[in-house]
Coordinates of C-alpha atoms in Angstrom, one line a residue:
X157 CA 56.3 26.2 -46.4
X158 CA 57.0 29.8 -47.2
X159 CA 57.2 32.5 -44.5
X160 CA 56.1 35.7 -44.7
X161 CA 59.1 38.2 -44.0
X162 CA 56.8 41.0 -42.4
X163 CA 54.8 38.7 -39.9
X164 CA 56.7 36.1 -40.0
X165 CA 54.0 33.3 -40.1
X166 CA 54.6 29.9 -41.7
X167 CA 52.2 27.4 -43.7
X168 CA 48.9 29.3 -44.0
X169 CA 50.2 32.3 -43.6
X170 CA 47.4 32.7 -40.5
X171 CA 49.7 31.6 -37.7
X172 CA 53.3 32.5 -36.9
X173 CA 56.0 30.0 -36.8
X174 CA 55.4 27.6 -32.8
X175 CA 52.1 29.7 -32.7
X176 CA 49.7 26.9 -32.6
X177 CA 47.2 29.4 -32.9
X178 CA 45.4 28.9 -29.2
X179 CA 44.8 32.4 -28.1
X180 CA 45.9 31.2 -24.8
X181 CA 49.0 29.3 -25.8
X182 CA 47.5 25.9 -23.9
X183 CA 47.1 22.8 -25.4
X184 CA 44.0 21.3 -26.3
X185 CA 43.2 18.1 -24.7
X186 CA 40.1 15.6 -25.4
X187 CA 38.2 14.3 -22.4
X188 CA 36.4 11.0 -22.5
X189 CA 35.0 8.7 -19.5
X190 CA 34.9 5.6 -21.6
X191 CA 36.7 3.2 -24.0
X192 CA 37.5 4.8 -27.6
X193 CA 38.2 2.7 -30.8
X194 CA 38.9 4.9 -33.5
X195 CA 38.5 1.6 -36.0
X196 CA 35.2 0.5 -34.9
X197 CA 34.0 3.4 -33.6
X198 CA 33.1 2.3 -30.3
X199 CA 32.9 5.6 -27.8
X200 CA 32.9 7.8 -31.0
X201 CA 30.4 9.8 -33.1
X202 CA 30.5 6.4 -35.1
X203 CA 29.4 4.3 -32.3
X204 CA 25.3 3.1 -32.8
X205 CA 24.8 3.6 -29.2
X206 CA 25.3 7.4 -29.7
X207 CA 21.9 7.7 -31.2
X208 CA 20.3 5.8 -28.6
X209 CA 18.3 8.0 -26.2
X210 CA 15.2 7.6 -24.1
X211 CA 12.2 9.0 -24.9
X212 CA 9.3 8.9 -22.6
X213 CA 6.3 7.9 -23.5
X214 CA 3.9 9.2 -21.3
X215 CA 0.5 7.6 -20.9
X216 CA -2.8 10.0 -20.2
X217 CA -5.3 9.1 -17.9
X218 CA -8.2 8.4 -20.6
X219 CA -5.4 5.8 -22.5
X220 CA -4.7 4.7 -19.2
X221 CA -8.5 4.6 -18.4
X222 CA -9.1 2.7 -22.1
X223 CA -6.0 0.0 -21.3
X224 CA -7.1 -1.0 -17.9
X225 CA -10.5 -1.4 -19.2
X226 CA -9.4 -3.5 -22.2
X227 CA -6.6 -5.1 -20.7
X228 CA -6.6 -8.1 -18.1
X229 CA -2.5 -7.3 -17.2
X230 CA -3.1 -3.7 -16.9
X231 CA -6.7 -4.0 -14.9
X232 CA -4.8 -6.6 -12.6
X233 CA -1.7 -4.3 -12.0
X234 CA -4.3 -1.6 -11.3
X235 CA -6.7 -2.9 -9.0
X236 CA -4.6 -5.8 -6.6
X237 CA -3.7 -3.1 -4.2
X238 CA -6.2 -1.3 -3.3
X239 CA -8.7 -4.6 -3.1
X240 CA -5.8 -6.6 -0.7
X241 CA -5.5 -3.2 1.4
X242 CA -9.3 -4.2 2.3
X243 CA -9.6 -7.3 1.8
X244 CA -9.5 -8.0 5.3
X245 CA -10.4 -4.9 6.3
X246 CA -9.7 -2.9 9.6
X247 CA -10.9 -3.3 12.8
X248 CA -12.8 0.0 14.9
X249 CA -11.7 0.6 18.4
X250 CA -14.0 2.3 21.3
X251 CA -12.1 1.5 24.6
X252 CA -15.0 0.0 26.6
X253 CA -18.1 0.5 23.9
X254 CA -18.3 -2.3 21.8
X255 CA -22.3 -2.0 21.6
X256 CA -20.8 1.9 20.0
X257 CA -18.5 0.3 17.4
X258 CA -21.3 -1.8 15.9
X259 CA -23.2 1.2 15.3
X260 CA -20.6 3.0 13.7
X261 CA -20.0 0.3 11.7
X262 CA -23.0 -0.2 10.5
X263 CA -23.5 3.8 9.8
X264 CA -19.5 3.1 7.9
X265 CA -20.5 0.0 6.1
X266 CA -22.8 -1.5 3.3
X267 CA -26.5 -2.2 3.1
X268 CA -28.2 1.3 3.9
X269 CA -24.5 3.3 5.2
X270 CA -21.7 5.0 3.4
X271 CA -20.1 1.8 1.6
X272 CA -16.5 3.7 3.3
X273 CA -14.6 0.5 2.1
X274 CA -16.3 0.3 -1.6
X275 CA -15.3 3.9 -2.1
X276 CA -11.9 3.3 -0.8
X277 CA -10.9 0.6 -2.9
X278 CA -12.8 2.7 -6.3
X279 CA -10.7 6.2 -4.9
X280 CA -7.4 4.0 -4.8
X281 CA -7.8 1.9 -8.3
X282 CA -8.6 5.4 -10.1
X283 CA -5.1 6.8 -8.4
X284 CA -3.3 4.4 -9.9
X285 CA -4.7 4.3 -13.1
X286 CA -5.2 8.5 -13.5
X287 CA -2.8 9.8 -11.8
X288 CA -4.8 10.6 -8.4
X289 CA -8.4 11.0 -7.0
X290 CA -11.0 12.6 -4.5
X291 CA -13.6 11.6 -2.5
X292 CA -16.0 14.1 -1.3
X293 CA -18.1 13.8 1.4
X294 CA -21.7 15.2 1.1
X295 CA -22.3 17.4 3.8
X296 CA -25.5 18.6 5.2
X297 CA -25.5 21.1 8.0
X298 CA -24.8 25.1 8.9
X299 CA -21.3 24.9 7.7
X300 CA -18.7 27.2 5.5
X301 CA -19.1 27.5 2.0
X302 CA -17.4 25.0 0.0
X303 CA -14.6 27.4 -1.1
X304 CA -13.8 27.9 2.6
X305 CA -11.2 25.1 4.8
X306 CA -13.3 23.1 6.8
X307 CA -12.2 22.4 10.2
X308 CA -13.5 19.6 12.0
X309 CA -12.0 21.0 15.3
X310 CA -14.0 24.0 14.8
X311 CA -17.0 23.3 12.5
X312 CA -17.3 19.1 13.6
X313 CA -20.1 20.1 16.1
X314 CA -22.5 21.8 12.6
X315 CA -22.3 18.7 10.6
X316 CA -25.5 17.0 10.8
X317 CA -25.3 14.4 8.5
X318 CA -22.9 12.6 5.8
X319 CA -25.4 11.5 3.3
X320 CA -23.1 10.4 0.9
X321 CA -19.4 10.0 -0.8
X322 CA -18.3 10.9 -4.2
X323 CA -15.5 9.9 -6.6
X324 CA -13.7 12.7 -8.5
X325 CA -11.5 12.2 -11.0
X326 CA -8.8 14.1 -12.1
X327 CA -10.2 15.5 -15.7
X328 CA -13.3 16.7 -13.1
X329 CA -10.8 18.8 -10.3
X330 CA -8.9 21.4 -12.0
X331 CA -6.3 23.1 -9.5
X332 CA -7.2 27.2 -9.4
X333 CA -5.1 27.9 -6.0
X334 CA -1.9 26.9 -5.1
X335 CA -0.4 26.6 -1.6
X336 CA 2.4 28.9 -2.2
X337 CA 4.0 30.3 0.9
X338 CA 6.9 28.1 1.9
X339 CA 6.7 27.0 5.6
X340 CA 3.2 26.0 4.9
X341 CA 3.1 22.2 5.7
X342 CA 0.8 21.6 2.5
X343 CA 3.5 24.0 0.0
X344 CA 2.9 23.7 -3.8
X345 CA 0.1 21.7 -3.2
X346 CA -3.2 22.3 -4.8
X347 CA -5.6 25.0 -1.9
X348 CA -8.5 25.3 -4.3
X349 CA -10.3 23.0 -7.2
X350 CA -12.2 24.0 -9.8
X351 CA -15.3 21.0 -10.2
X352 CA -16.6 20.2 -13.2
X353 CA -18.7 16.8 -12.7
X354 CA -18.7 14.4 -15.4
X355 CA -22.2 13.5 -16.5
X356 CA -21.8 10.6 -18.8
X357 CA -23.3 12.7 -21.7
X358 CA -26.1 14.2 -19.6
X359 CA -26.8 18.1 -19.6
X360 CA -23.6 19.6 -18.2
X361 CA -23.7 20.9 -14.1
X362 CA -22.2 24.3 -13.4
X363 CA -18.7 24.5 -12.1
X364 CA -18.2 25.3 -8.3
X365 CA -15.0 25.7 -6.2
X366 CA -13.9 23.5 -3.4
X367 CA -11.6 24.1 -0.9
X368 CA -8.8 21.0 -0.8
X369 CA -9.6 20.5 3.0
X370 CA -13.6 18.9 1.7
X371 CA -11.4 16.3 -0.5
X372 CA -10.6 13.0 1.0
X373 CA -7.0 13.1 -1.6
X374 CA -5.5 10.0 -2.8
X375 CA -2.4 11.0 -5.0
X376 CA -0.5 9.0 -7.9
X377 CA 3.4 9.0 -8.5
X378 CA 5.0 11.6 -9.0
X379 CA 8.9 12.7 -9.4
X380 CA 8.9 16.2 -9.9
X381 CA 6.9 19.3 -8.7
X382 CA 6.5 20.4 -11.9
X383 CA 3.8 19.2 -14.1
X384 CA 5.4 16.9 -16.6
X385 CA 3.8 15.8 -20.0
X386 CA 1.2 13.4 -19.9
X387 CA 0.0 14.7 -16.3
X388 CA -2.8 16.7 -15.8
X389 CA -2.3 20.0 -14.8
X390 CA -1.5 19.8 -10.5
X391 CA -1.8 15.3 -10.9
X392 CA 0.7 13.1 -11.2
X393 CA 1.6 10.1 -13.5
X394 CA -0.7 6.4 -13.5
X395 CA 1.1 3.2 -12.7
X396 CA 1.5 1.9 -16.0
X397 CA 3.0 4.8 -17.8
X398 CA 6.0 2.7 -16.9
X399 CA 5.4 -0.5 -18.1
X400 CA 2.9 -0.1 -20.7
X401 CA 5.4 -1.1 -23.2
X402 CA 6.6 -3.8 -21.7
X403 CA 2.5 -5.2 -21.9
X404 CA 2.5 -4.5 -25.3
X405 CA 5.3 -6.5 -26.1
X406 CA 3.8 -9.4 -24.0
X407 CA 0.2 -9.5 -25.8
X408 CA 2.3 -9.4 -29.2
X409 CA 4.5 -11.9 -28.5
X410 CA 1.2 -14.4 -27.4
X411 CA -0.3 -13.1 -30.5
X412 CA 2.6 -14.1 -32.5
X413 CA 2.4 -17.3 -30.6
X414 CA -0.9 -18.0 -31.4
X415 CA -0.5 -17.9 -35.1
X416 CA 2.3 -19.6 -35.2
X417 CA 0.4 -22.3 -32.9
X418 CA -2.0 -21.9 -36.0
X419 CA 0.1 -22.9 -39.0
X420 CA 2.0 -25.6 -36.4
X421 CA 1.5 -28.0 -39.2
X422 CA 0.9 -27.3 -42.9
X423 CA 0.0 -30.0 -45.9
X424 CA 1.9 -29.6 -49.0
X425 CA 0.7 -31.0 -51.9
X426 CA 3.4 -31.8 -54.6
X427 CA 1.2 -31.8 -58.3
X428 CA 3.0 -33.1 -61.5
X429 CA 3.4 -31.0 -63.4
X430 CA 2.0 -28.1 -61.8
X431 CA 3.7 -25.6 -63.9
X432 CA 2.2 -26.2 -67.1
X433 CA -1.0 -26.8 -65.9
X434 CA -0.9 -23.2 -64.9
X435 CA 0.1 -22.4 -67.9
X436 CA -3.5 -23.3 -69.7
X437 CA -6.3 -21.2 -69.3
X438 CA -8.5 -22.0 -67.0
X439 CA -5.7 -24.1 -65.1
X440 CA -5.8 -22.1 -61.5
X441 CA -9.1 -22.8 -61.0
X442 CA -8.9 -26.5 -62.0
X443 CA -6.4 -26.5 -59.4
X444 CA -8.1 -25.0 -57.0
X445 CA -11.1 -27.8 -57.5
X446 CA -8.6 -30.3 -57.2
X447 CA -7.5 -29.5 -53.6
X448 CA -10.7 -29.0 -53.0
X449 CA -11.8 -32.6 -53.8
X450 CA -9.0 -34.0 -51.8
X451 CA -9.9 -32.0 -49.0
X452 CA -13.6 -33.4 -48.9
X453 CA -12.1 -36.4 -50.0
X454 CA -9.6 -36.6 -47.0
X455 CA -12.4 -35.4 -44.4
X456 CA -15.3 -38.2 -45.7
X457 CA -13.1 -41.5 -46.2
X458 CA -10.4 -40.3 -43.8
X459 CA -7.9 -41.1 -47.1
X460 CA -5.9 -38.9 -49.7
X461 CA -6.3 -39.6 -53.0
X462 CA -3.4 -38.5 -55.2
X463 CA -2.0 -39.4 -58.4
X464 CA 0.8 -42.0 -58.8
X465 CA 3.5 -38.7 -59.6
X466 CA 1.9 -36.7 -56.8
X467 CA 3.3 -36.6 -53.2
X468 CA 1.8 -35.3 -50.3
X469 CA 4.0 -33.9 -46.9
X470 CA 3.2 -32.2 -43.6
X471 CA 5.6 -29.6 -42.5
X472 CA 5.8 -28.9 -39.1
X473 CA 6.9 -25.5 -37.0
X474 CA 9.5 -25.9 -34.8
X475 CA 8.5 -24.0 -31.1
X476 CA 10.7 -24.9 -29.6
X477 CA 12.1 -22.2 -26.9
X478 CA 8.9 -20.2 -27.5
X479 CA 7.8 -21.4 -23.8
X480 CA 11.0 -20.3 -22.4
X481 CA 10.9 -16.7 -24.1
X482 CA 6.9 -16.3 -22.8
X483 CA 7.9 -16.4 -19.3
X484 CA 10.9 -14.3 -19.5
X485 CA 8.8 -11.4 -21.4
X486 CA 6.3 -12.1 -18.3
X487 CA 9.5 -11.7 -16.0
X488 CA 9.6 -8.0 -17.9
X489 CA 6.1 -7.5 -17.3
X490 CA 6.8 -8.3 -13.5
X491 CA 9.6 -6.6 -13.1
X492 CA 8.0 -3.3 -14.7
X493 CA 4.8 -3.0 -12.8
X494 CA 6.6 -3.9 -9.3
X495 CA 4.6 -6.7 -8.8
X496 CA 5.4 -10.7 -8.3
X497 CA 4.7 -13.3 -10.8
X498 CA 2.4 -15.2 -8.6
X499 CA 0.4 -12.2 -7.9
X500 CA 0.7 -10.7 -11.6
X501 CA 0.0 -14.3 -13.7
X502 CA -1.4 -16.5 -10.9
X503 CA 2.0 -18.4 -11.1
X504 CA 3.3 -21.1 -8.8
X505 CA 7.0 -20.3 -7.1
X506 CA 9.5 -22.5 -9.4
X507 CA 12.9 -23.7 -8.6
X508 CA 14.6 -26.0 -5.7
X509 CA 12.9 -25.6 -2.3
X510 CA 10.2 -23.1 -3.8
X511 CA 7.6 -23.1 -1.5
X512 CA 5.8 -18.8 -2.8
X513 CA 6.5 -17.6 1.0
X514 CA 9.0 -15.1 -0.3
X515 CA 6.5 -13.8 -2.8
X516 CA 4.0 -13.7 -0.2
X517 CA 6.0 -11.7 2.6
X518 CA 6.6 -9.4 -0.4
X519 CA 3.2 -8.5 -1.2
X520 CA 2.4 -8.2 2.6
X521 CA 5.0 -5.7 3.2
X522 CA 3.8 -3.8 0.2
X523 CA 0.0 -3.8 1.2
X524 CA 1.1 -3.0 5.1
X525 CA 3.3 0.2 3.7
X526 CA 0.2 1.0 1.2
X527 CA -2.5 0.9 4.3
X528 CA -0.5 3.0 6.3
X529 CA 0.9 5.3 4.1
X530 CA -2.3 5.5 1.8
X531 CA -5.6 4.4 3.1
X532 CA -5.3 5.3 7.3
X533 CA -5.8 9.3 7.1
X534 CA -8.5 9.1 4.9
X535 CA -10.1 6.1 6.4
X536 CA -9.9 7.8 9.7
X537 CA -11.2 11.1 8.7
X538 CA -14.1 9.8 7.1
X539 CA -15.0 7.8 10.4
X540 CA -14.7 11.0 12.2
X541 CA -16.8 12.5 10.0
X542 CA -19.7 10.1 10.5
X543 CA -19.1 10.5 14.2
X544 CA -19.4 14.5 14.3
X545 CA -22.6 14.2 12.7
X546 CA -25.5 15.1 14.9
X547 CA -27.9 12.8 13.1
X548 CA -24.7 10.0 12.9
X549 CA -24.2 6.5 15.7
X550 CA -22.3 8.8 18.4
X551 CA -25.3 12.0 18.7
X552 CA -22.4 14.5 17.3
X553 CA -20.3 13.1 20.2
X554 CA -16.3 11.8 18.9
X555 CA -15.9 9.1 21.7
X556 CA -11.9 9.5 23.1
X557 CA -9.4 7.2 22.4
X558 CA -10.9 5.7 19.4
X559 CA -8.6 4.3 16.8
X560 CA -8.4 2.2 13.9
X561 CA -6.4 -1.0 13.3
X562 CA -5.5 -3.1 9.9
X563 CA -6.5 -6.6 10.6
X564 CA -3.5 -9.6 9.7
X565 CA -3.6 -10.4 6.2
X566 CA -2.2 -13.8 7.1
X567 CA -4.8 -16.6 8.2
X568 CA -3.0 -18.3 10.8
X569 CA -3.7 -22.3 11.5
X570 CA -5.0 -23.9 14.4
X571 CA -1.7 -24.8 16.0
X572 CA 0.1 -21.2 15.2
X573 CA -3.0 -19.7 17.2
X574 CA -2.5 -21.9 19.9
X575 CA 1.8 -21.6 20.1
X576 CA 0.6 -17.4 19.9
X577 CA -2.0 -17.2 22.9
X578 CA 0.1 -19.6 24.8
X579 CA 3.0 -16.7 24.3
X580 CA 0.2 -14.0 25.2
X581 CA -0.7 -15.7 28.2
X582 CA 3.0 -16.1 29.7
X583 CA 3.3 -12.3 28.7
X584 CA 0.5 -11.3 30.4
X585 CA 1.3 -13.6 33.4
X586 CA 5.1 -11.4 34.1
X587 CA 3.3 -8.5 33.4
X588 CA 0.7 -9.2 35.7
X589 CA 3.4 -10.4 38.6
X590 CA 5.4 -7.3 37.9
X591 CA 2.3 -5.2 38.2
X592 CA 2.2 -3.2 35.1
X593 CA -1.1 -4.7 34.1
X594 CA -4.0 -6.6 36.5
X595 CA -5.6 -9.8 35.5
X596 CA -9.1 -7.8 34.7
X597 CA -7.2 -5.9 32.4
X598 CA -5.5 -9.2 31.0
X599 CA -8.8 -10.7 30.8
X600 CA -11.1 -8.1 29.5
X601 CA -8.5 -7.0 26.4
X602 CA -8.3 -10.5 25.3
X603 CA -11.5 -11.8 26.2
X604 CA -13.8 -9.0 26.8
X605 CA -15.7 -8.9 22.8
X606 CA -16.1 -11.6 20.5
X607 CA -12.9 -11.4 18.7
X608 CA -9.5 -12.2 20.7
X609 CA -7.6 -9.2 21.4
X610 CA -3.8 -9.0 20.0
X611 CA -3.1 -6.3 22.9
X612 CA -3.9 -5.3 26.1
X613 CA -5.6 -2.1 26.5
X614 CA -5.4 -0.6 30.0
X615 CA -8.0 0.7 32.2
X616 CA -6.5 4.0 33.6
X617 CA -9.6 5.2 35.7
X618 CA -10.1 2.0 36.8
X619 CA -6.2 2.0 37.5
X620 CA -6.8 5.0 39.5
X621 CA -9.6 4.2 41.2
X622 CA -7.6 0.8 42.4
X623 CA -4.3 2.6 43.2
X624 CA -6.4 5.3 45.5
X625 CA -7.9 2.1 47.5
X626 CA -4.8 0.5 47.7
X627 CA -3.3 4.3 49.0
X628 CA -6.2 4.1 51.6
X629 CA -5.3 0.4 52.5
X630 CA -2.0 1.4 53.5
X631 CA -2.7 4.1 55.5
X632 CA -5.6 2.0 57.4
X633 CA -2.6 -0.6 58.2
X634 CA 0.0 2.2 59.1
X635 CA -2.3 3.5 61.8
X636 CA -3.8 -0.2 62.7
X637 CA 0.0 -0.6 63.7
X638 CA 0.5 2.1 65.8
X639 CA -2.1 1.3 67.7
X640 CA -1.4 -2.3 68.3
X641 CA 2.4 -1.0 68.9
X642 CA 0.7 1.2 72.0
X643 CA -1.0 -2.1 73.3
X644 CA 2.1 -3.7 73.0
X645 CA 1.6 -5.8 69.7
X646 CA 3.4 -5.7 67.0
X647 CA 0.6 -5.4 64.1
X648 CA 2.3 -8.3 62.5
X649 CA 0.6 -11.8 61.5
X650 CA 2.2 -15.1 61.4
X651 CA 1.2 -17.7 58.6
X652 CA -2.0 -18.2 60.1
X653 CA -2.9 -15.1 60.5
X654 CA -2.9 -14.7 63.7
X655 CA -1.7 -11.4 65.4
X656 CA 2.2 -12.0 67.0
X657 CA 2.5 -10.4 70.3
X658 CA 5.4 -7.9 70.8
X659 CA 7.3 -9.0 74.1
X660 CA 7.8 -5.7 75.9
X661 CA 10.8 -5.7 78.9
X662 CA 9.3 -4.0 82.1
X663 CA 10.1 -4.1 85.4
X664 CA 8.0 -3.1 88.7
X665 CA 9.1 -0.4 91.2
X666 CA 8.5 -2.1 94.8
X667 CA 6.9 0.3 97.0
X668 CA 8.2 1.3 100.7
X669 CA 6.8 -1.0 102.9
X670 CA 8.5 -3.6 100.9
X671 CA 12.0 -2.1 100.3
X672 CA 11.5 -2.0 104.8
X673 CA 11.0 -5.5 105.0
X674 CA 13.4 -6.4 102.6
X675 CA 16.1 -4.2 104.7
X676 CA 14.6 -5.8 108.2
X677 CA 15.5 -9.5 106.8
X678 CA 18.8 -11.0 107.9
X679 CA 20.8 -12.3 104.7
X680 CA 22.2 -15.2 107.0
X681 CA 18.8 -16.9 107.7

């Protein structure tokens, strides 16, 4: 290499000589976190797996919508969770009113009421598949506007009637207001709507603003607080922007299966000559007459007809393994929409000892957690709703202590009822000997309506009352004792019941004429 004799730089003549040309005279070092083969490229710019990235595809509500509707895996994923949260419903609780919790539930339920549960189960299905939903409660009554919070504390006692519920979806409730200062419980959160009711192609209603606290809110999933793509602008995503793929791979596949279950077995017909006979004009077609005659031929006399140098063979496509692959892409499916394959395909538990329990503790857990988390607060607040109202089953009157409970989604059989009251009934009996509970409380929680109580609800007034008598009781023994103490009893009872005398030691002062006489007597005679 020449060197310059001014700079004295070598090779390019950019860089002096040891000047490696790093402004900061350190060496360069390459990073990696993984295993680099410069040969095959693996861990390289080479390697395939370099231009693999993922790509969400998001999925908006109206595809969504369109899938469900078409779909039987997607209408299934969407609608089994919401229809087992009710499908045994919940059971109303006035301590001490049944005749009360009838009417309620008749104001609550079906055949002239709000159809609460119908509306639940619609509200909870549309949050899966769009993202989120509303119900809102028609009021009627001397309250706020509906831009204004309603406060049931405060404006509970002006309802006068719910007359009815109504499902809003997402593409109707366009977020106007958020909830923006930070130690508000409800932060980032949607404070006003924006309603524009879809009319099904009817003439168009104006568009009036709703405060969030009218909404009965039922929210889909979402991971971030910003509004991602494919959500609508303050929802979040459907269930089955995850695993829509995964469902289009699965009807594809049984397509595929289908046709190939189609051409399972194909006739070939071997013709002599076929070649030239194609060759002539005409010849296609006098083929084509010729397969045709054996056909009818074959269908009439159940026989082929064929020339001595024809042949004639079925050829057959091989399935096998295509069973195996079906249930592993439904083991995707599974897998994707967070679901079990006996609840997703209606398929039996396989393998040693199977016996589905584990697939049914699974989907109770996951209904408990979606009741409670979910369906409670709305459930309850619609209830109260119903019982504010003037016109409603209570007169405007919210009985106290009321709750709600989710009924056992597990049937149990004759015996494991049994084996359970027997272990109520020796629970109540140490509580009852302990005196936490009395046996009218025992008896009226478990048998005081016409379903068997699961827990024993206490009576405090009646505790009180009971408590104040026994307080008096005491006090009417304390003093019976003292008195019986000043007549020289003891104010105990043997066995019998009989008072016990108290034997009192006394002794009698003589007088003076005695002590005389007693002096007078000689203690020799």
């Amino acid at each position: 290499m020449a060197t310059d004799p001014k700079s004295g730089r070598t090779g390019n003549g950019r860089f002096g000589t040891g000047n490696p040309g790093n402004p900061r005279s350190k060496k360069r070092e390459l990073r990696t976190d993984g295993l680099v083969n410069a040969f095959t490229g693996h861990g390289t710019s080479r390697d395939r797996r370099s231009y693999t990235k993922h790509r969400t595809k998001p999925l908006s509500d109206t595809a969504a919508l369109d899938l469900a509707r078409g779909n039987w895996i997607a209408k299934r994923i969407v609608g089994w969770l919401p229809k087992e949260c009710f499908r045994k419903g919940y059971t109303l609780t006035i301590p001490g009113k049944p005749e009360l919790v009838k009417k309620v539930s008749t104001a609550i339920g079906g055949a002239g009421g709000l159809r609460l549960n119908w509306h639940m189960k619609r509200a909870g299905a549309m949050a899966r598949v769009a993202g989120g939903s509303a119900l809102f409660p028609a009021l009627e009554g001397s309250l706020p506007k509906l831009s204004e919070p309603l406060d049931l504390e405060a404006d509970g006692h002006k309802i006068l009637k719910v007359k009815a519920l109504h499902l809003l979806e997402p593409r109707e409730l366009t977020p106007v207001k958020f909830y923006g200062d930070i130690e508000h419980p409800k932060f980032r959160q949607p404070e006003l709507f924006e309603v524009w009711p879809l009319t099904g192609g009817m003439a168009t209603t104006r568009a009036v603003i709703v405060h969030e606290s009218r909404l009965l809110m039922f929210r889909g999933e979402r991971l971030s607080a910003e509004s991602l793509p494919g959500q609508r602008w303050g929802w979040d995503d459907n269930v089955l922007t995850p695993v829509h793929e995964a469902i289009y791979d699965y009807g594809t596949s049984w397509g595929s299966a289908a046709t190939i279950l189609q051409n399972y077995s194909q006739r070939v017909i071997k013709f002599a000559q076929l070649a030239e006979m194609l060759k002539e004009e005409g010849g296609e077609a006098l083929i084509q007459k010729r397969v045709a005659n054996i056909d009818m031929i074959a269908n009439v006399l159940r026989a082929l007809p064929l020339d001595a140098e024809d042949d004639l063979v079925n050829v057959t496509t091989s399935v096998g393994g295509l069973a195996e692959l079906l249930v592993e892409l439904a083991q995707v499916v599974s897998a994707a929409a967070d679901m079990t394959m006996t609840r997703l395909f209606g398929r039996a538990a396989a393998g040693l000892n199977a016996t589905g329990e584990g697939d049914a503790n699974s989907d109770h857990d996951r209904i408990e957690t979606e009741q409670t988390d979910v369906y409670t607060d709305p459930v309850e607040s619609a209830i109260r709703m119903v019982m504010l109202s003037k016109d409603g089953p209570t007169g405007g009157k919210e009985p106290p202590d009321w709750s709600v409970g989710w009924n056992p989604l597990r049937q149990q059989s004759a015996k494991e009822v049994a084996e359970t009251r027997k272990i109520d009934a020796e629970a109540d009996q140490i509580r009852i000997d302990s005196g936490v509970i009395t046996r009218r409380d025992a008896a009226k929680s478990r048998y005081g309506s016409d379903k068997y109580g699961d827990s024993i609800t206490v009576d405090w007034k009646e505790w009180e009352k009971q408590e104040k008598i026994d307080q008096e009781r005491a006090a009417d023994i304390a003093a019976s004792a003292d008195d019986l103490a000043a007549l020289g009893r003891s104010g105990e009872v043997d066995e019998n019941g009989k008072p016990v005398a108290r034997v009192v030691q006394s002794r009698r002062v003589p007088d003076d004429d005695e002590v005389d006489d007693e002096d007078d007597k000689d203690p020799l005679v």
